Amino acid sequence: MKRDALFDNAKFILIFLVVFGHMIQPFTDGSKSMYTLYMWIYTFHMPAFILLAGFFAKGAGNKGYIAKLAKKLLFPYLIFQTIYSGYFFFIGKESWATGLFYPHWSLWFLVSMFCWHLLLQLFSRIPPLAGMAITVSIGVLVGYFDTIGHAYSLSRTFVFFPFFLAGYWLSKENIAQWRTVPVRIVSLAVMAVVAGLLIILPEINSGWLLGSKSYAVLNMENWGGLIRLGIYLLAGLMIVSVIAWMPGREMRWTSLGQRTLYVYLLHGFFIQYFRQIDAFKVDGILDVFGLAVLSMLIVLLLSSKPALTLAQPFIEGKFAFLRKRQQTS
């Protein structure tokens, strides 16, 4: 698919929000403002990322598709599951000794992404509305089973799959309709209302937005299904609202949106170290701004060509820098 500046811009901004969200998470306890900011970001940033991943999965079913996906997703998962285990042990993090199929921290995304592509082999053959209804129903139902959780990233796979499938069925024309003036005006109201509700309502367990816990764990076993339906609706509205305002023209940083996997896999080395040593504190808006600047610097560093050169063998199993050296020698 030909690259479009809108999507690369969106991916770059979303990966910044992923890093920033992880950066501020330790400061949400006891701070209503930090909690509100964190939860507001989490209402849309991963669902939007997943929707865009589904949008670019139009080649599902092509010859060799699954084999290429295994190399792209499972290979770096196995590598980084091992690397993070060693790294967490080195910095003294207690949860370092997890099993191979209990993804460390953010690595769940790779496992779930591979599973979403597998599920797409079936759901791409089902009419869109029927498929969406089925996947949403499954996403709601899995919350009633305590046995479906972090292991194998099963819970998140089922909970977030509707966004991936929605992205698969979306066209550029559909997304263009989100970026009209009337939609943009309404989207401002949506984003403001969501922020306002997060401020005035009692604090909600962030587990509702992470998709990895059962309703029983979230202390809402009876009404959990209705709450998850509401979260699906909320996430859908926020995705449209945010994408409506993404810049659509080529920017100086647009090309960095092609390197989000590197940022996603590598930023944990910074975040987990900062958390382990309690590197920062937040006493005011300037501290939050400083964390945002640091998050952006991490994104820019991990999107840089030197970072790509060093990490490429572990993420893509390639040694492009060696080939270039051989070609020039």
Short mmCIF file of C-alpha atoms in Angstrom, two decimals:
data_model
loop_
_atom_site.label_atom_id
_atom_site.label_comp_id
_atom_site.label_asym_id
_atom_site.label_seq_id
_atom_site.Cartn_x
_atom_site.Cartn_y
_atom_site.Cartn_z
CA MET A 1 0.00 0.00 0.00
CA LYS A 2 1.35 3.43 -0.96
CA ARG A 3 2.43 5.42 2.08
CA ASP A 4 0.17 8.27 3.18
CA ALA A 5 1.51 11.09 5.35
CA LEU A 6 -1.65 11.04 7.48
CA PHE A 7 -1.04 7.51 8.69
CA ASP A 8 2.68 7.98 9.34
CA ASN A 9 1.92 11.20 11.24
CA ALA A 10 -0.73 9.39 13.27
CA LYS A 11 1.61 6.51 14.10
CA PHE A 12 4.35 8.90 15.20
CA ILE A 13 2.02 10.85 17.48
CA LEU A 14 0.50 7.67 18.88
CA ILE A 15 3.89 6.11 19.67
CA PHE A 16 4.82 9.31 21.49
CA LEU A 17 1.64 8.94 23.55
CA VAL A 18 2.54 5.30 24.27
CA VAL A 19 5.93 6.36 25.65
CA PHE A 20 4.48 9.36 27.49
CA GLY A 21 1.67 7.26 28.95
CA HIS A 22 4.19 4.75 30.29
CA MET A 23 6.33 7.60 31.61
CA ILE A 24 3.56 9.19 33.68
CA GLN A 25 1.87 5.99 34.92
CA PRO A 26 3.78 5.85 38.25
CA PHE A 27 2.52 9.33 39.13
CA THR A 28 -1.21 8.62 38.75
CA ASP A 29 -1.68 7.36 42.31
CA GLY A 30 -2.88 10.19 44.52
CA SER A 31 -2.92 12.76 41.73
CA LYS A 32 -6.28 13.42 40.09
CA SER A 33 -4.75 15.50 37.30
CA MET A 34 -2.17 12.86 36.38
CA TYR A 35 -4.79 10.14 36.61
CA THR A 36 -7.08 12.11 34.30
CA LEU A 37 -4.33 12.70 31.74
CA TYR A 38 -3.24 9.06 31.84
CA MET A 39 -6.75 7.68 31.50
CA TRP A 40 -7.65 10.16 28.75
CA ILE A 41 -4.66 8.98 26.69
CA TYR A 42 -5.52 5.34 27.32
CA THR A 43 -9.09 5.71 26.08
CA PHE A 44 -7.77 5.81 22.52
CA HIS A 45 -4.01 5.45 21.98
CA MET A 46 -3.73 1.64 21.78
CA PRO A 47 -7.15 1.13 20.13
CA ALA A 48 -6.14 3.70 17.49
CA PHE A 49 -2.76 2.03 16.99
CA ILE A 50 -4.46 -1.34 16.59
CA LEU A 51 -7.03 0.07 14.18
CA LEU A 52 -4.24 1.44 11.98
CA ALA A 53 -2.48 -1.94 12.11
CA GLY A 54 -5.68 -3.54 10.85
CA PHE A 55 -5.98 -0.91 8.13
CA PHE A 56 -2.61 -2.00 6.76
CA ALA A 57 -3.47 -5.69 6.93
CA LYS A 58 -5.19 -5.64 3.53
CA GLY A 59 -2.73 -8.23 2.25
CA ALA A 60 -4.06 -10.92 4.57
CA GLY A 61 -4.23 -14.22 2.73
CA ASN A 62 -1.43 -13.52 0.27
CA LYS A 63 1.06 -16.30 -0.38
CA GLY A 64 3.62 -16.55 2.39
CA TYR A 65 1.74 -13.97 4.47
CA ILE A 66 1.73 -15.90 7.75
CA ALA A 67 5.38 -16.95 7.41
CA LYS A 68 6.41 -13.31 6.93
CA LEU A 69 4.33 -12.32 9.94
CA ALA A 70 5.95 -14.97 12.10
CA LYS A 71 9.35 -13.55 11.20
CA LYS A 72 8.20 -9.97 11.75
CA LEU A 73 6.35 -10.52 15.04
CA LEU A 74 7.25 -13.81 16.73
CA PHE A 75 10.99 -13.57 16.07
CA PRO A 76 11.39 -10.21 17.89
CA TYR A 77 9.00 -11.42 20.60
CA LEU A 78 11.22 -14.39 21.45
CA ILE A 79 14.34 -12.24 21.31
CA PHE A 80 12.99 -9.43 23.47
CA GLN A 81 11.22 -11.72 25.92
CA THR A 82 14.67 -13.14 26.65
CA ILE A 83 16.45 -9.78 26.63
CA TYR A 84 13.92 -8.14 28.93
CA SER A 85 14.14 -11.05 31.37
CA GLY A 86 17.87 -10.51 31.64
CA TYR A 87 17.51 -6.73 31.80
CA PHE A 88 14.85 -6.84 34.53
CA PHE A 89 17.03 -9.20 36.56
CA PHE A 90 19.99 -6.83 36.11
CA ILE A 91 18.08 -3.77 37.40
CA GLY A 92 16.52 -5.73 40.26
CA LYS A 93 12.96 -5.89 39.03
CA GLU A 94 11.08 -8.66 40.85
CA SER A 95 8.93 -9.76 37.89
CA TRP A 96 11.89 -10.70 35.69
CA ALA A 97 11.31 -14.47 35.83
CA THR A 98 8.17 -14.85 33.73
CA GLY A 99 7.54 -17.78 31.43
CA LEU A 100 8.07 -17.68 27.70
CA PHE A 101 4.34 -17.35 27.06
CA TYR A 102 3.67 -14.71 29.72
CA PRO A 103 4.71 -11.58 27.79
CA HIS A 104 6.86 -9.04 29.55
CA TRP A 105 5.17 -5.68 29.88
CA SER A 106 4.54 -4.24 26.38
CA LEU A 107 5.51 -7.38 24.45
CA TRP A 108 1.90 -8.60 24.55
CA PHE A 109 1.32 -6.48 21.44
CA LEU A 110 3.52 -8.69 19.26
CA VAL A 111 1.75 -11.88 20.33
CA SER A 112 -1.69 -10.34 19.92
CA MET A 113 -0.80 -8.83 16.56
CA PHE A 114 0.19 -12.23 15.22
CA CYS A 115 -3.05 -13.73 16.54
CA TRP A 116 -5.13 -10.91 15.02
CA HIS A 117 -3.67 -11.67 11.61
CA LEU A 118 -4.50 -15.35 12.09
CA LEU A 119 -8.05 -14.51 13.12
CA LEU A 120 -8.32 -12.27 10.08
CA GLN A 121 -8.00 -15.34 7.86
CA LEU A 122 -11.46 -16.29 9.12
CA PHE A 123 -13.12 -12.96 9.81
CA SER A 124 -12.18 -11.43 6.46
CA ARG A 125 -14.59 -13.96 4.94
CA ILE A 126 -17.48 -12.84 7.16
CA PRO A 127 -19.59 -9.80 6.22
CA PRO A 128 -18.21 -6.73 8.05
CA LEU A 129 -21.19 -5.98 10.31
CA ALA A 130 -21.63 -9.61 11.28
CA GLY A 131 -17.92 -9.99 11.93
CA MET A 132 -17.83 -6.87 14.09
CA ALA A 133 -20.84 -8.05 16.08
CA ILE A 134 -19.18 -11.43 16.70
CA THR A 135 -15.82 -9.97 17.74
CA VAL A 136 -17.39 -7.42 20.09
CA SER A 137 -19.48 -10.18 21.64
CA ILE A 138 -16.37 -12.31 22.16
CA GLY A 139 -14.51 -9.33 23.61
CA VAL A 140 -17.33 -8.83 26.10
CA LEU A 141 -17.70 -12.50 27.00
CA VAL A 142 -14.02 -13.22 27.72
CA GLY A 143 -14.17 -10.87 30.67
CA TYR A 144 -16.33 -13.39 32.52
CA PHE A 145 -13.57 -16.03 32.49
CA ASP A 146 -10.86 -15.71 35.12
CA THR A 147 -8.66 -18.16 33.22
CA ILE A 148 -8.30 -15.74 30.29
CA GLY A 149 -5.74 -13.14 31.26
CA HIS A 150 -2.08 -12.20 30.67
CA ALA A 151 -0.91 -15.67 29.63
CA TYR A 152 -0.39 -15.88 25.86
CA SER A 153 -1.87 -12.35 25.77
CA LEU A 154 -5.24 -14.05 25.32
CA SER A 155 -7.44 -11.47 27.01
CA ARG A 156 -6.01 -8.51 25.11
CA THR A 157 -6.11 -10.47 21.87
CA PHE A 158 -9.86 -10.96 22.13
CA VAL A 159 -10.67 -7.60 23.73
CA PHE A 160 -8.80 -5.48 21.17
CA PHE A 161 -9.50 -7.56 18.05
CA PRO A 162 -12.65 -5.54 17.14
CA PHE A 163 -10.44 -2.49 16.57
CA PHE A 164 -8.09 -4.47 14.33
CA LEU A 165 -10.99 -5.86 12.32
CA ALA A 166 -12.60 -2.43 12.04
CA GLY A 167 -9.33 -1.07 10.67
CA TYR A 168 -9.18 -3.89 8.13
CA TRP A 169 -12.61 -2.99 6.77
CA LEU A 170 -12.01 0.77 6.72
CA SER A 171 -11.07 2.53 3.49
CA LYS A 172 -9.26 5.81 2.95
CA GLU A 173 -12.59 7.29 1.95
CA ASN A 174 -14.09 6.30 5.30
CA ILE A 175 -11.26 7.96 7.18
CA ALA A 176 -11.49 11.06 4.97
CA GLN A 177 -15.09 11.45 6.16
CA TRP A 178 -13.80 11.69 9.73
CA ARG A 179 -11.71 14.72 8.80
CA THR A 180 -14.46 17.03 7.62
CA VAL A 181 -15.13 20.32 9.41
CA PRO A 182 -18.40 19.19 11.10
CA VAL A 183 -16.75 16.04 12.47
CA ARG A 184 -13.78 18.03 13.73
CA ILE A 185 -16.05 20.42 15.58
CA VAL A 186 -17.96 17.58 17.22
CA SER A 187 -14.70 15.77 17.99
CA LEU A 188 -13.50 18.69 20.09
CA ALA A 189 -16.64 18.39 22.20
CA VAL A 190 -16.18 14.62 22.51
CA MET A 191 -12.57 14.91 23.71
CA ALA A 192 -13.47 17.69 26.14
CA VAL A 193 -16.46 15.81 27.56
CA VAL A 194 -14.39 12.65 28.08
CA ALA A 195 -11.74 14.68 29.91
CA GLY A 196 -14.42 16.38 32.00
CA LEU A 197 -16.03 13.08 32.97
CA LEU A 198 -12.69 11.66 34.02
CA ILE A 199 -12.21 14.69 36.25
CA ILE A 200 -15.60 14.69 37.98
CA LEU A 201 -16.35 10.97 38.20
CA PRO A 202 -14.78 8.69 40.82
CA GLU A 203 -11.53 7.11 39.73
CA ILE A 204 -11.96 4.10 37.45
CA ASN A 205 -9.63 1.13 37.57
CA SER A 206 -7.23 1.52 34.63
CA GLY A 207 -7.58 -2.23 34.05
CA TRP A 208 -10.80 -1.50 32.18
CA LEU A 209 -8.76 0.20 29.45
CA LEU A 210 -5.88 -2.28 29.45
CA GLY A 211 -8.05 -5.25 28.46
CA SER A 212 -6.00 -7.80 30.39
CA LYS A 213 -8.16 -8.53 33.44
CA SER A 214 -11.41 -10.36 34.07
CA TYR A 215 -14.46 -8.60 35.44
CA ALA A 216 -14.07 -10.49 38.73
CA VAL A 217 -10.57 -9.06 39.19
CA LEU A 218 -12.00 -5.61 38.43
CA ASN A 219 -14.72 -6.16 41.09
CA MET A 220 -17.54 -5.82 38.58
CA GLU A 221 -18.46 -9.40 37.74
CA ASN A 222 -22.18 -8.74 37.17
CA TRP A 223 -22.04 -5.52 35.15
CA GLY A 224 -18.66 -5.94 33.52
CA GLY A 225 -20.06 -6.77 30.11
CA LEU A 226 -22.07 -3.55 29.92
CA ILE A 227 -19.08 -1.52 31.05
CA ARG A 228 -16.89 -3.08 28.36
CA LEU A 229 -19.52 -2.27 25.75
CA GLY A 230 -19.44 1.31 26.95
CA ILE A 231 -15.66 1.36 26.71
CA TYR A 232 -15.84 0.06 23.13
CA LEU A 233 -18.18 2.94 22.28
CA LEU A 234 -15.99 5.46 24.10
CA ALA A 235 -12.83 4.22 22.36
CA GLY A 236 -14.53 4.36 18.96
CA LEU A 237 -15.61 7.97 19.49
CA MET A 238 -12.16 8.95 20.72
CA ILE A 239 -10.41 7.25 17.78
CA VAL A 240 -12.51 9.20 15.30
CA SER A 241 -12.03 12.42 17.26
CA VAL A 242 -8.26 12.11 17.46
CA ILE A 243 -7.71 10.99 13.86
CA ALA A 244 -9.89 13.89 12.72
CA TRP A 245 -7.14 16.24 13.92
CA MET A 246 -4.05 14.33 12.83
CA PRO A 247 -1.97 16.38 10.34
CA GLY A 248 -2.42 15.12 6.82
CA ARG A 249 0.52 16.76 5.06
CA GLU A 250 4.17 15.77 4.95
CA MET A 251 6.05 16.98 8.02
CA ARG A 252 9.75 16.87 8.90
CA TRP A 253 9.04 13.98 11.26
CA THR A 254 6.54 12.10 9.08
CA SER A 255 9.03 9.42 8.03
CA LEU A 256 9.61 8.51 11.68
CA GLY A 257 6.11 7.07 11.72
CA GLN A 258 7.55 4.15 9.75
CA ARG A 259 9.78 3.17 12.68
CA THR A 260 7.29 2.83 15.52
CA LEU A 261 8.03 -0.87 16.13
CA TYR A 262 11.58 0.02 17.12
CA VAL A 263 10.37 2.65 19.56
CA TYR A 264 7.75 0.32 20.98
CA LEU A 265 10.17 -2.53 21.64
CA LEU A 266 13.08 -0.45 22.91
CA HIS A 267 11.54 2.29 25.04
CA GLY A 268 10.93 -0.14 27.90
CA PHE A 269 14.65 -0.16 28.69
CA PHE A 270 14.39 3.52 29.57
CA ILE A 271 10.98 3.46 31.25
CA GLN A 272 11.62 0.45 33.45
CA TYR A 273 14.99 1.79 34.58
CA PHE A 274 13.48 5.18 35.43
CA ARG A 275 10.76 3.47 37.44
CA GLN A 276 13.16 1.18 39.25
CA ILE A 277 15.35 4.03 40.53
CA ASP A 278 12.48 6.52 41.07
CA ALA A 279 14.24 8.92 38.75
CA PHE A 280 11.54 11.59 38.63
CA LYS A 281 8.83 13.25 40.65
CA VAL A 282 5.88 15.39 39.58
CA ASP A 283 5.07 18.48 41.62
CA GLY A 284 3.58 20.69 38.93
CA ILE A 285 2.85 21.34 35.28
CA LEU A 286 6.51 22.00 34.48
CA ASP A 287 7.41 18.50 35.64
CA VAL A 288 4.74 17.03 33.36
CA PHE A 289 6.07 19.12 30.48
CA GLY A 290 9.57 17.86 31.25
CA LEU A 291 8.40 14.23 31.10
CA ALA A 292 6.71 14.97 27.76
CA VAL A 293 9.95 16.43 26.40
CA LEU A 294 11.91 13.43 27.66
CA SER A 295 9.38 11.08 26.08
CA MET A 296 9.78 12.85 22.76
CA LEU A 297 13.57 12.65 23.01
CA ILE A 298 13.30 8.90 23.60
CA VAL A 299 11.06 8.56 20.53
CA LEU A 300 13.48 10.57 18.39
CA LEU A 301 16.50 8.64 19.68
CA LEU A 302 14.94 5.24 19.07
CA SER A 303 13.73 6.35 15.62
CA SER A 304 17.20 7.49 14.60
CA LYS A 305 19.29 5.65 12.04
CA PRO A 306 22.00 4.62 14.56
CA ALA A 307 19.35 3.04 16.79
CA LEU A 308 17.83 1.23 13.80
CA THR A 309 21.25 -0.02 12.73
CA LEU A 310 22.02 -1.43 16.20
CA ALA A 311 18.59 -2.95 16.81
CA GLN A 312 17.77 -4.24 13.34
CA PRO A 313 19.38 -7.69 13.82
CA PHE A 314 17.24 -8.25 16.94
CA ILE A 315 13.98 -6.87 15.53
CA GLU A 316 14.11 -7.81 11.86
CA GLY A 317 16.88 -10.41 11.79
CA LYS A 318 18.69 -8.33 9.19
CA PHE A 319 22.16 -6.82 8.92
CA ALA A 320 21.52 -4.04 6.43
CA PHE A 321 24.57 -2.08 7.59
CA LEU A 322 26.85 -5.02 6.71
CA ARG A 323 25.33 -5.32 3.24
CA LYS A 324 25.84 -1.60 2.64
CA ARG A 325 29.45 -1.86 3.76
CA GLN A 326 30.05 -4.81 1.42
CA GLN A 327 28.47 -2.94 -1.48
CA THR A 328 30.67 0.10 -0.93
CA SER A 329 33.89 -1.86 -0.35
#
